[in-house]
Tab-separated table of C-alpha atoms and ligand atoms in Angstrom:
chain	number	residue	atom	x	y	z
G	1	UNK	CA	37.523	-86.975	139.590
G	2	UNK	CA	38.329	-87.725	135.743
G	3	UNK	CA	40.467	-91.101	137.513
G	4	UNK	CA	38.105	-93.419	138.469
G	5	UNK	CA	39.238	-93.360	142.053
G	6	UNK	CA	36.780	-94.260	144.645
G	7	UNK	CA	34.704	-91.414	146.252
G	8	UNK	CA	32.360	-91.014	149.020
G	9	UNK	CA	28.715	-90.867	147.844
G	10	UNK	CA	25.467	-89.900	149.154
G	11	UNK	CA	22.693	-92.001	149.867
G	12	UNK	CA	19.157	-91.333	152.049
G	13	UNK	CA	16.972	-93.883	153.583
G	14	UNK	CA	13.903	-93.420	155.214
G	15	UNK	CA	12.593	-94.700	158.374
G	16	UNK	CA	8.582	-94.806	156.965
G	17	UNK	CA	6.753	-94.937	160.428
G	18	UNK	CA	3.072	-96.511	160.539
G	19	UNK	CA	1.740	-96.581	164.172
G	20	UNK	CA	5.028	-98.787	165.805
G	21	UNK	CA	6.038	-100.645	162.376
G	22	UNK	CA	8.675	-99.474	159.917
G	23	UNK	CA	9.121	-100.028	155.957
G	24	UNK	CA	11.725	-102.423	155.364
G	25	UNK	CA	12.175	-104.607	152.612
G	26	UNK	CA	14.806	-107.231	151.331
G	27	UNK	CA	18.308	-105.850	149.284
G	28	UNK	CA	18.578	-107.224	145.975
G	29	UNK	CA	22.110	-105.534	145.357
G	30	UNK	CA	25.955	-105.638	145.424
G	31	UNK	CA	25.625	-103.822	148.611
G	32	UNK	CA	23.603	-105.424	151.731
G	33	UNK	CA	22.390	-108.172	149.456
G	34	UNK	CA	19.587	-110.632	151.209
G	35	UNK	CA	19.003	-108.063	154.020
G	36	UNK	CA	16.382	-106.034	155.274
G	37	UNK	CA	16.774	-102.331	154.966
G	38	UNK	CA	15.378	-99.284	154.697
G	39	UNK	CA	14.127	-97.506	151.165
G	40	UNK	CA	16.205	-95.092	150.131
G	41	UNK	CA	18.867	-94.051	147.574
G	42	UNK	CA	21.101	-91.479	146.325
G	43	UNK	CA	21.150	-87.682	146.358
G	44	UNK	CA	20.972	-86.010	142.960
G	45	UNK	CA	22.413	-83.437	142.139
G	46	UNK	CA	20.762	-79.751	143.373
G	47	UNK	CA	18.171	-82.169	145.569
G	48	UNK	CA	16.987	-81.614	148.920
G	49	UNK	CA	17.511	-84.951	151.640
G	50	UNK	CA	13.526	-84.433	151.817
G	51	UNK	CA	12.974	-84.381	148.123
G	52	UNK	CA	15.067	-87.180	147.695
G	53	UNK	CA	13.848	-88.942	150.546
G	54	UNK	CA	9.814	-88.093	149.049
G	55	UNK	CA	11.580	-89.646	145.559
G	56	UNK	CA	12.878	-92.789	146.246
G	57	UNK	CA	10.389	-93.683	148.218
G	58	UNK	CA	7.700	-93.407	145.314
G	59	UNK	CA	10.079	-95.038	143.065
G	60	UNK	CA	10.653	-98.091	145.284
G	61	UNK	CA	7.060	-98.647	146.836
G	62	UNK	CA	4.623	-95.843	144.867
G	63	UNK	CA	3.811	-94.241	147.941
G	64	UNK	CA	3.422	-90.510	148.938
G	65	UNK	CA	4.711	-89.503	151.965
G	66	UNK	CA	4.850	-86.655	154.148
G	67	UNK	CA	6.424	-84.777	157.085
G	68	UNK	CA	10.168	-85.533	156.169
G	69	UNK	CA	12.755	-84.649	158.883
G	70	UNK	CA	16.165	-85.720	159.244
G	71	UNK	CA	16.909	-87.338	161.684
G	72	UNK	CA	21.013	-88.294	162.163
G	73	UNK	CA	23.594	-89.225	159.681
G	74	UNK	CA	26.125	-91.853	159.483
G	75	UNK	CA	29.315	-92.962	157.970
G	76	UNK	CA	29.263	-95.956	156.033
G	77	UNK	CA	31.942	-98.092	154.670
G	78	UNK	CA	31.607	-100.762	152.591
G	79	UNK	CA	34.814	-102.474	151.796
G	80	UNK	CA	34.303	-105.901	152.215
G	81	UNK	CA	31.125	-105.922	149.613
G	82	UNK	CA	31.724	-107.146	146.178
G	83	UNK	CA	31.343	-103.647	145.033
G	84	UNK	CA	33.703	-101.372	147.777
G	85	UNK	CA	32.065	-98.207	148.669
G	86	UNK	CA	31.338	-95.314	151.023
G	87	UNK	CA	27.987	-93.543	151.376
G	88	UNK	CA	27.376	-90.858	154.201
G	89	UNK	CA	23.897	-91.623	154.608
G	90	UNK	CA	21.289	-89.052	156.053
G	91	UNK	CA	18.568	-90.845	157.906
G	92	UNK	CA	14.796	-89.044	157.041
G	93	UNK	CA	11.653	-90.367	159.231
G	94	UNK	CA	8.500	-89.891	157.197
G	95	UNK	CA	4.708	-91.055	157.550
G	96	UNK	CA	2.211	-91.754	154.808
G	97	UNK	CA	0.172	-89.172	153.257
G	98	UNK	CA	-2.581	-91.512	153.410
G	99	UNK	CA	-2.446	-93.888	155.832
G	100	UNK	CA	-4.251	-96.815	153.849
G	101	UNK	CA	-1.712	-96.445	151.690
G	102	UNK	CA	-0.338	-100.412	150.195
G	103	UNK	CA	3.381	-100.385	149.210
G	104	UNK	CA	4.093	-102.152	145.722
G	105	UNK	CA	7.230	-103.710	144.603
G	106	UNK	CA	7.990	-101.565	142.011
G	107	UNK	CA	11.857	-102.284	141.504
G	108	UNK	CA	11.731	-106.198	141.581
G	109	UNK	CA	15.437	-106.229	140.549
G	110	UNK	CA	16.956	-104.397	143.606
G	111	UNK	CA	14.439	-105.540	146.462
G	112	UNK	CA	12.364	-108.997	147.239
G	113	UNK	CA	9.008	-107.207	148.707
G	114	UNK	CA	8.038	-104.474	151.284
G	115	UNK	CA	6.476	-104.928	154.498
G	116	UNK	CA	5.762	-103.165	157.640
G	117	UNK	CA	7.923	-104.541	161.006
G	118	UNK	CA	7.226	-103.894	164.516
G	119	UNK	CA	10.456	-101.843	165.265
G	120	UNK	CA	10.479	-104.527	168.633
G	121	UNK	CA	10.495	-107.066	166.375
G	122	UNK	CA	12.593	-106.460	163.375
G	123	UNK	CA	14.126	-109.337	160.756
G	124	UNK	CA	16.781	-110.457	160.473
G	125	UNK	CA	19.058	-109.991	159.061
G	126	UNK	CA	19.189	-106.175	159.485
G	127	UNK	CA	21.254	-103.931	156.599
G	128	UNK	CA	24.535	-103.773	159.044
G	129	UNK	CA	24.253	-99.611	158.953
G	130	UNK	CA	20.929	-100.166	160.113
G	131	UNK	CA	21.818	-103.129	162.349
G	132	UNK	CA	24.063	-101.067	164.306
G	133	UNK	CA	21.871	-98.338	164.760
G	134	UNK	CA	19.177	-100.451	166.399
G	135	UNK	CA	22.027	-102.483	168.504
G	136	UNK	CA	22.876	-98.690	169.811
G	137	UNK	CA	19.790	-97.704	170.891
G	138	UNK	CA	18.581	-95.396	168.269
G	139	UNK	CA	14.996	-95.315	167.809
G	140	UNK	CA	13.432	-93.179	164.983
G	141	UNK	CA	9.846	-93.138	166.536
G	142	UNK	CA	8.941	-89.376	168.212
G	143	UNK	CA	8.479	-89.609	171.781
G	144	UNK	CA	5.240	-88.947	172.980
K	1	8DG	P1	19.102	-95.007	142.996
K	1	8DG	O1	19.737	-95.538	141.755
K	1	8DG	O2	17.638	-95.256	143.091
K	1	8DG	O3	19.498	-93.599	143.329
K	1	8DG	O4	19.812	-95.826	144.145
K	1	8DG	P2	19.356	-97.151	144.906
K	1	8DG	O5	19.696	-98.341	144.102
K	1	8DG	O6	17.956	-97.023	145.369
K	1	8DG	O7	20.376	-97.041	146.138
K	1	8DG	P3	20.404	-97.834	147.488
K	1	8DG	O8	21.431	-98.903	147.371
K	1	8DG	O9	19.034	-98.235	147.921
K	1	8DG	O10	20.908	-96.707	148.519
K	1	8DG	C1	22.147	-96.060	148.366
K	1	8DG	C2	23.114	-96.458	149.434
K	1	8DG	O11	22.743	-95.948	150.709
K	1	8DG	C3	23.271	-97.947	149.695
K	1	8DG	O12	23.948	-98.594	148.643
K	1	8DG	C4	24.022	-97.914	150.983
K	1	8DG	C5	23.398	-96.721	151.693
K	1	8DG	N1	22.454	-97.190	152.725
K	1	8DG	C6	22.834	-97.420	154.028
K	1	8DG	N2	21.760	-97.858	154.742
K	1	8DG	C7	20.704	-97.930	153.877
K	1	8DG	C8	19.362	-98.363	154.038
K	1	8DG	O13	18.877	-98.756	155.107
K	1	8DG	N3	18.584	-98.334	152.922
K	1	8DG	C9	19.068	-97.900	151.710
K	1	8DG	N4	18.226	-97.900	150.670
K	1	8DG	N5	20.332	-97.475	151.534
K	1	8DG	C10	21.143	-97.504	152.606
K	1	8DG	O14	23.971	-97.255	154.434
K	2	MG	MG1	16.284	-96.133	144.381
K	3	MG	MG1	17.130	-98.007	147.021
C-alpha cells in the first residue's frame, strides 16, 4: 500500500472443543476489549489457517492441539473501535493433543485468563463476531 490507507487483514480464531466447553478468554486490546473471545490471531505471511491456527494457540495458552478444520469465515468490521479495522476471519475447530492439557496465560497484556465454557452457557459479554455467530445458530461442535 506504501499510503497508510486502511486494508482488510486476516485474522484466525479457534473454537478449542473439550467434551461440550470451548476456550475463551477475556480481550485485553483496542479491539473487543473486556470481552470473551476466542484465541486466535493473524495470518503470516506463506502460513496455512491450520498452522496459524496450531500457532497462536501455543502462543496464547502453550497448548498443542490437533485435528484443525475450518470451519466458516466471516466478515468483520470494526469501525466504531478505537483502532478502525477489518479482519476476514477464518473460524478453525481444534481439540487438544492431550486432553489433560492446562491452558496458561502466557500473553498477560492482551488477555485476562483462559477458561473452558459450556457452549450452553457462555459469558458474557461475547466478542460481537462471536456474539453473532452464537445468536445465529452456529454451533462449532460435530454432530454425532
Ligand atoms: P498476533 O500479533 O498474535 O498475530 O495477533 P493477536 O494480537 O493475537 O490478534 P487478535 O486480536 O487476537 O486476532 C486478530 C483479529 O481477529 C482480531 O483483532 C479481530 C479478529 N477476531 C474476530 N473474532 C475473533 C476471536 O474470537 N478471537 C480472536 N483472537 N480474534 C478474533 O473477529
Ligand atoms: Mg496472538
Ligand atoms: Mg490473539
Amino acid at each position: 500500500n506504501g499510503k497508510e490507507e486502511p486494508v482488510p487483514r486476516v485474522g484466525v480464531a479457534v473454537f478449542l472443543l473439550r467434551g461440550k466447553t470451548v476456550l475463551l478468554g477475556k480481550r485485553r486490546s483496542s479491539i473487543g476489549d473486556s470481552t470473551f473471545a476466542l484465541p486466535g490471531g493473524h495470518l503470516e505471511f506463506g502460513e496455512s489457517f491450520e498452522n496459524c491456527a496450531a500457532r497462536e494457540v501455543k502462543e496464547e495458552t502453550g497448548l498443542v492441539i490437533e485435528k484443525m478444520e475450518v470451519l466458516t469465515v466471516t466478515n468483520n468490521v470494526f469501525l466504531e473501535e478505537p483502532k478502525p479495522s477489518h479482519y476476514v476471519v477464518i473460524f478453525i475447530r481444534a481439540v487438544l493433543r492431550d486432553s489433560d492439557q492446562v491452558p496458561q496465560n502466557l500473553e498477560p497484556n492482551k488477555c485476562d485468563g483462559w477458561d473452558w465454557y459450556d457452549w450452553n452457557n457462555l459469558p458474557k459479554p461475547l466478542f460481537w463476531p462471536l456474539e453473532k455467530m452464537a445468536q445465529s445458530g452456529f454451533n462449532p461442535f460435530p454432530i454425532d
